[in-house]
PDB file of C-alpha atoms in Angstrom:
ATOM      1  CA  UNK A  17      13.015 -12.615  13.845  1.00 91.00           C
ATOM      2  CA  UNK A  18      14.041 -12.583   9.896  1.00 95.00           C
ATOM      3  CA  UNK A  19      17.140 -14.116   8.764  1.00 96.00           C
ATOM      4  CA  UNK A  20      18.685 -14.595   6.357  1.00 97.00           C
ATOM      5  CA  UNK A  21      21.007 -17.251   4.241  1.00 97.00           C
ATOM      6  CA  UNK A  22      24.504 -17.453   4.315  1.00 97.00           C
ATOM      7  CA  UNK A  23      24.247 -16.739   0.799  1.00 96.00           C
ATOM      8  CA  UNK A  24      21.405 -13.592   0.815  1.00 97.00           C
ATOM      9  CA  UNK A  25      24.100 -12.045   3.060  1.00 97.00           C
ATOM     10  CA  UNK A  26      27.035 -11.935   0.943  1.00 96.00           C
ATOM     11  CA  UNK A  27      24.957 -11.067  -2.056  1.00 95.00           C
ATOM     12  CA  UNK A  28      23.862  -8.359  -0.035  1.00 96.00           C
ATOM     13  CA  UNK A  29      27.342  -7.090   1.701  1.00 96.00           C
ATOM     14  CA  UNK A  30      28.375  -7.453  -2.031  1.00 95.00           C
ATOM     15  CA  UNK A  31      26.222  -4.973  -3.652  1.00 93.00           C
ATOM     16  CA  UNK A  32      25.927  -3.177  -0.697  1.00 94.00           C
ATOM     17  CA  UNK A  33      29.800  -2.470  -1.508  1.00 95.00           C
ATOM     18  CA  UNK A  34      29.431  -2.277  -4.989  1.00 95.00           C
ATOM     19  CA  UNK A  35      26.982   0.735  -4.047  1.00 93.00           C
ATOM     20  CA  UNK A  36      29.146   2.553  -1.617  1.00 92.00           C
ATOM     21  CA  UNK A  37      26.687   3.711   0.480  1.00 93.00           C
ATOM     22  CA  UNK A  38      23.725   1.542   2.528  1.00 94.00           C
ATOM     23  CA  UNK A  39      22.800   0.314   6.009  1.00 95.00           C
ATOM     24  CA  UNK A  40      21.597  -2.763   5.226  1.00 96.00           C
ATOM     25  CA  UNK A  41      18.338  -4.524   3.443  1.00 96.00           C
ATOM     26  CA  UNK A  42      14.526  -3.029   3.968  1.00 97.00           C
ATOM     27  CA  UNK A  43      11.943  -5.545   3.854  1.00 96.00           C
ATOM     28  CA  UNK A  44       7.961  -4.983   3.712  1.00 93.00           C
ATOM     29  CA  UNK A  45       4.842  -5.496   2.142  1.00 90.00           C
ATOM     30  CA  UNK A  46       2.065  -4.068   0.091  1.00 87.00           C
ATOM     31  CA  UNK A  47      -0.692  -4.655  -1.072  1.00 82.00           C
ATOM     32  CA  UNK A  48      -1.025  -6.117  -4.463  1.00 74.00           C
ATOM     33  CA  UNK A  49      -1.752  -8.812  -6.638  1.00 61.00           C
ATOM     34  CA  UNK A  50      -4.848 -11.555  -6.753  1.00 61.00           C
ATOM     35  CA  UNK A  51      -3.857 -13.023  -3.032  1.00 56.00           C
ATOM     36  CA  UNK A  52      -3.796  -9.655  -1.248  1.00 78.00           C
ATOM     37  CA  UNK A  53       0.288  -8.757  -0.108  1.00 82.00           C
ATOM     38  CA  UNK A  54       3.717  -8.759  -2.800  1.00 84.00           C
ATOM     39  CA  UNK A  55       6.954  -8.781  -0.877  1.00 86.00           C
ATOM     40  CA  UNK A  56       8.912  -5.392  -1.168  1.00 93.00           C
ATOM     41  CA  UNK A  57      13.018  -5.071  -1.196  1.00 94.00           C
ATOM     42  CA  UNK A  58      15.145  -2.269  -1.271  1.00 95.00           C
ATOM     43  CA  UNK A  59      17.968  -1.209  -0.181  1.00 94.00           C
ATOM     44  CA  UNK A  60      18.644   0.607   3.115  1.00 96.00           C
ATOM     45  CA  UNK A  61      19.661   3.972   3.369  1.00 95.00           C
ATOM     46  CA  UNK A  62      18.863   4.509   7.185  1.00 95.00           C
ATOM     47  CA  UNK A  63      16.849   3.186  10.081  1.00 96.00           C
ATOM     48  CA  UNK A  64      13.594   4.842  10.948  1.00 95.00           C
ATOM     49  CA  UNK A  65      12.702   5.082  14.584  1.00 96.00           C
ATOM     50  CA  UNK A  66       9.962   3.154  13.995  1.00 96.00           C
ATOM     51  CA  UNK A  67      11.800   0.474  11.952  1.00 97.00           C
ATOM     52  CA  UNK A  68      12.807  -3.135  13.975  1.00 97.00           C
ATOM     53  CA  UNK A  69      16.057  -4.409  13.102  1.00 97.00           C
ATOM     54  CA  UNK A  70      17.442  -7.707  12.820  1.00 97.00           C
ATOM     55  CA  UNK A  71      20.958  -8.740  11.883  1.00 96.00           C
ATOM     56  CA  UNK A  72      22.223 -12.089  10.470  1.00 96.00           C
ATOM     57  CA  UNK A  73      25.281 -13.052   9.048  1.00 96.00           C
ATOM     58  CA  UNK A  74      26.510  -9.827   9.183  1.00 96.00           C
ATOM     59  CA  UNK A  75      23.952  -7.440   7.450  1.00 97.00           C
ATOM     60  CA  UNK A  76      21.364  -5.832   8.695  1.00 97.00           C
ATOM     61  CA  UNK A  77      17.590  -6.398   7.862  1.00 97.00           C
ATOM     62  CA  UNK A  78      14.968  -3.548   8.355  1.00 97.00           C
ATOM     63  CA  UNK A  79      11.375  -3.921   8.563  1.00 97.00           C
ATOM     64  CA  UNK A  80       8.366  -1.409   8.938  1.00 96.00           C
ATOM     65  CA  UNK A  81       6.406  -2.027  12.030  1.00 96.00           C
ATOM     66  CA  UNK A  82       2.956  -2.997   9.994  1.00 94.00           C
ATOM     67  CA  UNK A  83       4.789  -5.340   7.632  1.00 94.00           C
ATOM     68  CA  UNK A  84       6.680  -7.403  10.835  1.00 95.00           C
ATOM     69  CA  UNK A  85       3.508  -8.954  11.569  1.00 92.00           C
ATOM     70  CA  UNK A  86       3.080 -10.876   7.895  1.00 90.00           C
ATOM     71  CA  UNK A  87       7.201 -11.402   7.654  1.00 94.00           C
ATOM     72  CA  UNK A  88       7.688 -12.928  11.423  1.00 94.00           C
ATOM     73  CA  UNK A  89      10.080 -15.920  11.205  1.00 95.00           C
ATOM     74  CA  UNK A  90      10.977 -15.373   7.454  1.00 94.00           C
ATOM     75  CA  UNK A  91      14.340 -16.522   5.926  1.00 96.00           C
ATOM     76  CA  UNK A  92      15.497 -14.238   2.530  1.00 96.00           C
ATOM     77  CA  UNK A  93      17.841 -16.735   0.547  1.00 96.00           C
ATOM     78  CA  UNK A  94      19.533 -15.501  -3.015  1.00 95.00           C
ATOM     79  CA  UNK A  95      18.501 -18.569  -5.652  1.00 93.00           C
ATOM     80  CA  UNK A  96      19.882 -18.626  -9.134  1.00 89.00           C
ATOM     81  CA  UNK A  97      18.478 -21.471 -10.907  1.00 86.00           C
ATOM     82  CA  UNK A  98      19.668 -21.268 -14.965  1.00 85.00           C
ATOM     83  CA  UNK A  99      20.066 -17.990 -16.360  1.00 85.00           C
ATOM     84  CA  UNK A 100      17.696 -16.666 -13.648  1.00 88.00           C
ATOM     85  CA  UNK A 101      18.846 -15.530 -10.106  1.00 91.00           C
ATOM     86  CA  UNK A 102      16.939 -13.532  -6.991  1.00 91.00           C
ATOM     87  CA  UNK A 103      15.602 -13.862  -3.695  1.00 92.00           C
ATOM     88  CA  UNK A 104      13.021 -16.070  -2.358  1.00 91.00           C
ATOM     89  CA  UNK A 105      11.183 -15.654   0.716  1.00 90.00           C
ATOM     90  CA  UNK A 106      10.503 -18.636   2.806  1.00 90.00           C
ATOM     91  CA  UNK A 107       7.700 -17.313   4.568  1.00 85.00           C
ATOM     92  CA  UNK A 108       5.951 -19.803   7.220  1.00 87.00           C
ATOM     93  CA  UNK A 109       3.061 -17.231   7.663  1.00 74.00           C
ATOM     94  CA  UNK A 110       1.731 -17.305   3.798  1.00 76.00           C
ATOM     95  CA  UNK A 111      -1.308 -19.777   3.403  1.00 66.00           C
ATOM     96  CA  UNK A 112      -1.944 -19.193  -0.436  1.00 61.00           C
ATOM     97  CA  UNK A 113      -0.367 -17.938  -2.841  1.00 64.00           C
ATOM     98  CA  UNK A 114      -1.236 -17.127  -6.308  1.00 54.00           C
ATOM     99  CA  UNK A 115      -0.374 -18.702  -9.360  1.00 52.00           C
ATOM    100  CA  UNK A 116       1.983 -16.678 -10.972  1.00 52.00           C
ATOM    101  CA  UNK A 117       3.726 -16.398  -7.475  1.00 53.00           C
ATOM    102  CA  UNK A 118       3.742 -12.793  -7.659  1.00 59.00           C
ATOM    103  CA  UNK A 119       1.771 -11.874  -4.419  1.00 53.00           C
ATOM    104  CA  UNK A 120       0.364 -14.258  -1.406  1.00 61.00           C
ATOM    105  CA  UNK A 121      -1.595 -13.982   1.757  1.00 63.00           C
ATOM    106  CA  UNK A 122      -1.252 -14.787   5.398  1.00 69.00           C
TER     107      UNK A 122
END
């Protein structure tokens, strides 16, 4: 299951809005970086057959069959910490990540 914050969800439903047009949020993976995977985020514009679906607080969260298996158990939360704000992935699967942050591996 993926989750996510109280918070992630209405930033979501909010831009979702804003957008006029969406299903929800598309999570995945890729591979990148110096620890293997980066986290990818986009929008969703409609559910594969393929694609599992989870739904928290009100918005739904679609995943890509191969990237399910490195996002299992993940909560998205929307941080803004100074003049900075975005999501952060609390991943219980990652067991490194690299030092800029910018990719990790399971």
């Amino acid at each position: 299951m993926i989750t996510l914050t109280e918070r992630a969800a209405s930033h979501v439903s909010n831009f979702l809005a804003k957008r006029g047009k969406g299903v929800g949020l598309r999570l995945g993976v890729r591979t990148s970086g110096c620890s293997g995977l980066a986290y990818r985020i986009e929008y969703a514009d409609a559910v594969n057959t393929d694609d599992h679906t989870f739904e928290s607080h009100g918005v739904k969260v679609v995943v890509d069959p191969k990237s399910l298996r490195f996002l299992e158990g993940t909560e998205l939360d929307f941080t803004r910490e100074g003049l900075n704000e975005g999501f952060k992935f609390n991943n219980p699967n990652v067991k490194d990540e690299c030092g800029c942050g910018e990719s990790f591996n399971v």
